[in-house]
Amino acid sequence: MSTRDLQVKMCEIAVSSGSDARVLRATLGSCVGIGLLWRARDTYGLAHCLLPQPVGHTRYAVPGAQLGNGAKYVIDALPALISMMGAGSAPDGEIEAVLAGGANMMQHRTTLHEPIGELNVRMAQQVLAGAGMRVVHMDVGGECGRQLTIDCEQPHYAVRRFSRPA
C-alpha cells in the first residue's frame, strides 16, 4: 500500500477526487462495499457497510431522507455517501455503482436467518435502485472475501478475491 491509499474500514465512508490521486480500498467479508463513481465531476466514494439496517427498521432509505452517521447500515450509508459527494442533484444514470462483498464467511449447520452477507447485498441493491443508480459491476456472495479498490486518479475500480484460511 502506498501513502496515497486510504483504507476504508468497517462502518466508514470515504470520498475523494482524481486531483487527490487517492486510492480508496475496502477489505470485505460479509460486509458489503458500495463504490460510487461520478466521472463527470471527478468524484468517487466508498462505503464499507456492516449490516443492512437497524433491527426493527422496515423500509429502505431514499436520497434526501434523514441521514445516519457513517456506514454501519447500508440503509444509511448510501444517502450519506451521496450527500458527502454533493451528488444529490446528479442526473439519473450519471453515477455508476459498484458492489462487492456480501460473502457467507461462516459455516453454520443451522441458521435462524439468511446469511448476513446476502441480506447486505439485497439491501444495497434495493437502496441503489431506489436512488436511480446504475450498478455497473457486482462481485458478491459465495464464500470468499474481496477487496474493492477505486483508483480516483485513473479512474478505475477493481475487485480482488481471496480465500478464507482453511
PDB file of C-alpha atoms in Angstrom:
ATOM      1  CA  MET A   1       0.000   0.000   0.000  1.00  0.00           C
ATOM      2  CA  SER A   2       1.278   3.462  -0.865  1.00  0.00           C
ATOM      3  CA  THR A   3       0.784   6.702   1.053  1.00  0.00           C
ATOM      4  CA  ARG A   4      -1.984   7.672  -1.326  1.00  0.00           C
ATOM      5  CA  ASP A   5      -4.011   4.580  -0.336  1.00  0.00           C
ATOM      6  CA  LEU A   6      -6.925   5.190   2.010  1.00  0.00           C
ATOM      7  CA  GLN A   7      -8.188   2.065   3.763  1.00  0.00           C
ATOM      8  CA  VAL A   8     -11.952   2.438   4.289  1.00  0.00           C
ATOM      9  CA  LYS A   9     -12.568   0.480   7.466  1.00  0.00           C
ATOM     10  CA  MET A  10     -15.757  -1.187   8.640  1.00  0.00           C
ATOM     11  CA  CYS A  11     -18.591   1.339   9.143  1.00  0.00           C
ATOM     12  CA  GLU A  12     -16.665   4.107   7.357  1.00  0.00           C
ATOM     13  CA  ILE A  13     -17.261   6.239   4.278  1.00  0.00           C
ATOM     14  CA  ALA A  14     -14.576   7.968   2.212  1.00  0.00           C
ATOM     15  CA  VAL A  15     -14.852  10.411  -0.679  1.00  0.00           C
ATOM     16  CA  SER A  16     -12.044  11.578  -2.945  1.00  0.00           C
ATOM     17  CA  SER A  17     -11.397  13.093  -6.359  1.00  0.00           C
ATOM     18  CA  GLY A  18      -8.970  12.484  -9.196  1.00  0.00           C
ATOM     19  CA  SER A  19      -6.967  15.558  -8.206  1.00  0.00           C
ATOM     20  CA  ASP A  20      -6.338  13.978  -4.778  1.00  0.00           C
ATOM     21  CA  ALA A  21      -4.744  10.989  -6.569  1.00  0.00           C
ATOM     22  CA  ARG A  22      -6.117   8.691  -3.849  1.00  0.00           C
ATOM     23  CA  VAL A  23      -6.914   5.019  -3.940  1.00  0.00           C
ATOM     24  CA  LEU A  24      -9.943   4.054  -1.842  1.00  0.00           C
ATOM     25  CA  ARG A  25      -9.799   0.470  -0.606  1.00  0.00           C
ATOM     26  CA  ALA A  26     -12.078  -1.770   1.497  1.00  0.00           C
ATOM     27  CA  THR A  27     -11.427  -5.369   2.523  1.00  0.00           C
ATOM     28  CA  LEU A  28     -14.752  -7.182   2.755  1.00  0.00           C
ATOM     29  CA  GLY A  29     -16.167 -10.460   4.008  1.00  0.00           C
ATOM     30  CA  SER A  30     -19.891 -10.462   4.795  1.00  0.00           C
ATOM     31  CA  CYS A  31     -19.812  -6.659   4.768  1.00  0.00           C
ATOM     32  CA  VAL A  32     -20.784  -5.014   1.510  1.00  0.00           C
ATOM     33  CA  GLY A  33     -18.772  -2.300  -0.179  1.00  0.00           C
ATOM     34  CA  ILE A  34     -20.666   0.307  -2.176  1.00  0.00           C
ATOM     35  CA  GLY A  35     -18.479   2.259  -4.564  1.00  0.00           C
ATOM     36  CA  LEU A  36     -19.793   5.280  -6.465  1.00  0.00           C
ATOM     37  CA  LEU A  37     -18.033   6.741  -9.479  1.00  0.00           C
ATOM     38  CA  TRP A  38     -19.180  10.168 -10.674  1.00  0.00           C
ATOM     39  CA  ARG A  39     -16.785  10.557 -13.578  1.00  0.00           C
ATOM     40  CA  ALA A  40     -18.420  13.757 -14.883  1.00  0.00           C
ATOM     41  CA  ARG A  41     -17.487  15.516 -11.608  1.00  0.00           C
ATOM     42  CA  ASP A  42     -14.279  13.536 -10.961  1.00  0.00           C
ATOM     43  CA  THR A  43     -15.693  12.487  -7.572  1.00  0.00           C
ATOM     44  CA  TYR A  44     -15.572   8.987  -6.095  1.00  0.00           C
ATOM     45  CA  GLY A  45     -16.822   7.413  -2.882  1.00  0.00           C
ATOM     46  CA  LEU A  46     -16.731   4.145  -0.988  1.00  0.00           C
ATOM     47  CA  ALA A  47     -18.848   2.919   1.934  1.00  0.00           C
ATOM     48  CA  HIS A  48     -17.950  -0.203   3.964  1.00  0.00           C
ATOM     49  CA  CYS A  49     -21.276  -1.432   5.399  1.00  0.00           C
ATOM     50  CA  LEU A  50     -21.594  -3.921   8.251  1.00  0.00           C
ATOM     51  CA  LEU A  51     -25.361  -4.585   8.392  1.00  0.00           C
ATOM     52  CA  PRO A  52     -28.369  -3.984   6.124  1.00  0.00           C
ATOM     53  CA  GLN A  53     -30.444  -1.907   8.574  1.00  0.00           C
ATOM     54  CA  PRO A  54     -31.101  -1.433  12.294  1.00  0.00           C
ATOM     55  CA  VAL A  55     -33.248  -4.087  13.971  1.00  0.00           C
ATOM     56  CA  GLY A  56     -36.918  -3.233  13.559  1.00  0.00           C
ATOM     57  CA  HIS A  57     -36.396  -0.929  10.569  1.00  0.00           C
ATOM     58  CA  THR A  58     -38.871  -1.899   7.857  1.00  0.00           C
ATOM     59  CA  ARG A  59     -38.201   0.171   4.739  1.00  0.00           C
ATOM     60  CA  TYR A  60     -35.133   1.258   2.842  1.00  0.00           C
ATOM     61  CA  ALA A  61     -33.798   4.793   2.675  1.00  0.00           C
ATOM     62  CA  VAL A  62     -34.111   7.164  -0.252  1.00  0.00           C
ATOM     63  CA  PRO A  63     -31.944  10.168  -1.114  1.00  0.00           C
ATOM     64  CA  GLY A  64     -32.929  13.178   0.984  1.00  0.00           C
ATOM     65  CA  ALA A  65     -34.028  11.048   3.941  1.00  0.00           C
ATOM     66  CA  GLN A  66     -32.633  11.690   7.423  1.00  0.00           C
ATOM     67  CA  LEU A  67     -29.001  10.641   7.212  1.00  0.00           C
ATOM     68  CA  GLY A  68     -27.308   8.314   9.607  1.00  0.00           C
ATOM     69  CA  ASN A  69     -23.773   8.901  10.745  1.00  0.00           C
ATOM     70  CA  GLY A  70     -21.358   6.636   8.838  1.00  0.00           C
ATOM     71  CA  ALA A  71     -21.774   3.329   7.110  1.00  0.00           C
ATOM     72  CA  LYS A  72     -22.738   0.823   9.776  1.00  0.00           C
ATOM     73  CA  TYR A  73     -26.026   0.231   7.962  1.00  0.00           C
ATOM     74  CA  VAL A  74     -26.471   0.004   4.196  1.00  0.00           C
ATOM     75  CA  ILE A  75     -29.733   1.902   4.571  1.00  0.00           C
ATOM     76  CA  ASP A  76     -27.858   4.954   5.970  1.00  0.00           C
ATOM     77  CA  ALA A  77     -24.626   4.652   4.007  1.00  0.00           C
ATOM     78  CA  LEU A  78     -25.894   5.417   0.512  1.00  0.00           C
ATOM     79  CA  PRO A  79     -27.729   8.652   1.402  1.00  0.00           C
ATOM     80  CA  ALA A  80     -24.692   9.746   3.453  1.00  0.00           C
ATOM     81  CA  LEU A  81     -22.320   8.898   0.601  1.00  0.00           C
ATOM     82  CA  ILE A  82     -24.463  10.791  -1.918  1.00  0.00           C
ATOM     83  CA  SER A  83     -24.520  13.792   0.413  1.00  0.00           C
ATOM     84  CA  MET A  84     -20.745  13.718   1.008  1.00  0.00           C
ATOM     85  CA  MET A  85     -20.154  13.577  -2.766  1.00  0.00           C
ATOM     86  CA  GLY A  86     -22.522  16.508  -3.353  1.00  0.00           C
ATOM     87  CA  ALA A  87     -24.399  14.240  -5.739  1.00  0.00           C
ATOM     88  CA  GLY A  88     -27.997  14.838  -4.617  1.00  0.00           C
ATOM     89  CA  SER A  89     -28.832  16.544  -7.902  1.00  0.00           C
ATOM     90  CA  ALA A  90     -26.824  14.285 -10.217  1.00  0.00           C
ATOM     91  CA  PRO A  91     -28.717  13.356 -13.397  1.00  0.00           C
ATOM     92  CA  ASP A  92     -30.100   9.801 -13.416  1.00  0.00           C
ATOM     93  CA  GLY A  93     -27.569   7.299 -14.700  1.00  0.00           C
ATOM     94  CA  GLU A  94     -24.589   9.666 -14.376  1.00  0.00           C
ATOM     95  CA  ILE A  95     -23.220   7.956 -11.259  1.00  0.00           C
ATOM     96  CA  GLU A  96     -22.020   4.380 -11.622  1.00  0.00           C
ATOM     97  CA  ALA A  97     -22.229   1.982  -8.685  1.00  0.00           C
ATOM     98  CA  VAL A  98     -20.006  -0.984  -7.869  1.00  0.00           C
ATOM     99  CA  LEU A  99     -20.931  -3.628  -5.259  1.00  0.00           C
ATOM    100  CA  ALA A 100     -18.563  -6.129  -3.681  1.00  0.00           C
ATOM    101  CA  GLY A 101     -18.570  -8.406  -0.646  1.00  0.00           C
ATOM    102  CA  GLY A 102     -21.596  -9.995   0.965  1.00  0.00           C
ATOM    103  CA  ALA A 103     -19.903 -13.364   1.349  1.00  0.00           C
ATOM    104  CA  ASN A 104     -21.013 -16.129   3.686  1.00  0.00           C
ATOM    105  CA  MET A 105     -17.881 -16.285   5.809  1.00  0.00           C
ATOM    106  CA  MET A 106     -19.244 -18.639   8.482  1.00  0.00           C
ATOM    107  CA  GLN A 107     -20.104 -22.317   8.142  1.00  0.00           C
ATOM    108  CA  HIS A 108     -23.302 -22.976  10.116  1.00  0.00           C
ATOM    109  CA  ARG A 109     -25.209 -26.234  10.295  1.00  0.00           C
ATOM    110  CA  THR A 110     -28.434 -24.416  11.065  1.00  0.00           C
ATOM    111  CA  THR A 111     -29.307 -20.768  10.655  1.00  0.00           C
ATOM    112  CA  LEU A 112     -32.070 -18.746  12.212  1.00  0.00           C
ATOM    113  CA  HIS A 113     -31.942 -16.159   9.431  1.00  0.00           C
ATOM    114  CA  GLU A 114     -30.454 -15.675   5.998  1.00  0.00           C
ATOM    115  CA  PRO A 115     -26.699 -15.140   5.943  1.00  0.00           C
ATOM    116  CA  ILE A 116     -25.903 -11.505   6.731  1.00  0.00           C
ATOM    117  CA  GLY A 117     -23.886 -11.120   3.536  1.00  0.00           C
ATOM    118  CA  GLU A 118     -26.920 -11.932   1.394  1.00  0.00           C
ATOM    119  CA  LEU A 119     -29.080  -9.514   3.385  1.00  0.00           C
ATOM    120  CA  ASN A 120     -26.447  -6.779   2.937  1.00  0.00           C
ATOM    121  CA  VAL A 121     -26.303  -7.283  -0.825  1.00  0.00           C
ATOM    122  CA  ARG A 122     -30.082  -7.349  -1.200  1.00  0.00           C
ATOM    123  CA  MET A 123     -30.452  -4.114   0.781  1.00  0.00           C
ATOM    124  CA  ALA A 124     -27.671  -2.434  -1.231  1.00  0.00           C
ATOM    125  CA  GLN A 125     -29.420  -3.372  -4.481  1.00  0.00           C
ATOM    126  CA  GLN A 126     -32.758  -2.016  -3.202  1.00  0.00           C
ATOM    127  CA  VAL A 127     -31.269   1.259  -1.976  1.00  0.00           C
ATOM    128  CA  LEU A 128     -29.289   1.801  -5.199  1.00  0.00           C
ATOM    129  CA  ALA A 129     -32.373   1.080  -7.318  1.00  0.00           C
ATOM    130  CA  GLY A 130     -34.430   3.481  -5.196  1.00  0.00           C
ATOM    131  CA  ALA A 131     -31.810   6.177  -5.785  1.00  0.00           C
ATOM    132  CA  GLY A 132     -31.791   5.555  -9.546  1.00  0.00           C
ATOM    133  CA  MET A 133     -28.164   4.416  -9.507  1.00  0.00           C
ATOM    134  CA  ARG A 134     -26.879   2.115 -12.228  1.00  0.00           C
ATOM    135  CA  VAL A 135     -24.866  -0.874 -10.975  1.00  0.00           C
ATOM    136  CA  VAL A 136     -22.047  -1.417 -13.490  1.00  0.00           C
ATOM    137  CA  HIS A 137     -20.260  -4.202 -11.651  1.00  0.00           C
ATOM    138  CA  MET A 138     -21.199  -6.637  -8.913  1.00  0.00           C
ATOM    139  CA  ASP A 139     -18.956  -9.280  -7.333  1.00  0.00           C
ATOM    140  CA  VAL A 140     -20.864 -10.593  -4.322  1.00  0.00           C
ATOM    141  CA  GLY A 141     -21.807 -13.719  -2.373  1.00  0.00           C
ATOM    142  CA  GLY A 142     -20.088 -17.056  -2.212  1.00  0.00           C
ATOM    143  CA  GLU A 143     -17.575 -17.894   0.486  1.00  0.00           C
ATOM    144  CA  CYS A 144     -14.568 -15.750  -0.400  1.00  0.00           C
ATOM    145  CA  GLY A 145     -13.517 -12.351   0.815  1.00  0.00           C
ATOM    146  CA  ARG A 146     -12.925  -9.462  -1.528  1.00  0.00           C
ATOM    147  CA  GLN A 147     -11.048  -6.216  -1.741  1.00  0.00           C
ATOM    148  CA  LEU A 148     -12.780  -3.360  -3.566  1.00  0.00           C
ATOM    149  CA  THR A 149     -10.407  -0.693  -4.860  1.00  0.00           C
ATOM    150  CA  ILE A 150     -11.263   2.607  -6.535  1.00  0.00           C
ATOM    151  CA  ASP A 151      -8.316   4.459  -8.083  1.00  0.00           C
ATOM    152  CA  CYS A 152      -9.620   8.029  -8.230  1.00  0.00           C
ATOM    153  CA  GLU A 153      -6.801   9.295 -10.450  1.00  0.00           C
ATOM    154  CA  GLN A 154      -7.221   6.763 -13.275  1.00  0.00           C
ATOM    155  CA  PRO A 155     -10.378   6.489 -12.693  1.00  0.00           C
ATOM    156  CA  HIS A 156     -10.720   2.742 -12.348  1.00  0.00           C
ATOM    157  CA  TYR A 157     -12.199   0.177  -9.960  1.00  0.00           C
ATOM    158  CA  ALA A 158     -11.147  -3.401  -9.300  1.00  0.00           C
ATOM    159  CA  VAL A 159     -12.308  -6.296  -7.142  1.00  0.00           C
ATOM    160  CA  ARG A 160      -9.801  -8.880  -5.969  1.00  0.00           C
ATOM    161  CA  ARG A 161     -10.973 -12.158  -4.403  1.00  0.00           C
ATOM    162  CA  PHE A 162      -9.190 -14.056  -1.659  1.00  0.00           C
ATOM    163  CA  SER A 163      -9.986 -17.356   0.029  1.00  0.00           C
ATOM    164  CA  ARG A 164     -10.703 -17.933   3.666  1.00  0.00           C
ATOM    165  CA  PRO A 165      -7.894 -19.762   5.503  1.00  0.00           C
ATOM    166  CA  ALA A 166      -8.541 -23.498   5.878  1.00  0.00           C
TER     167      ALA A 166
END
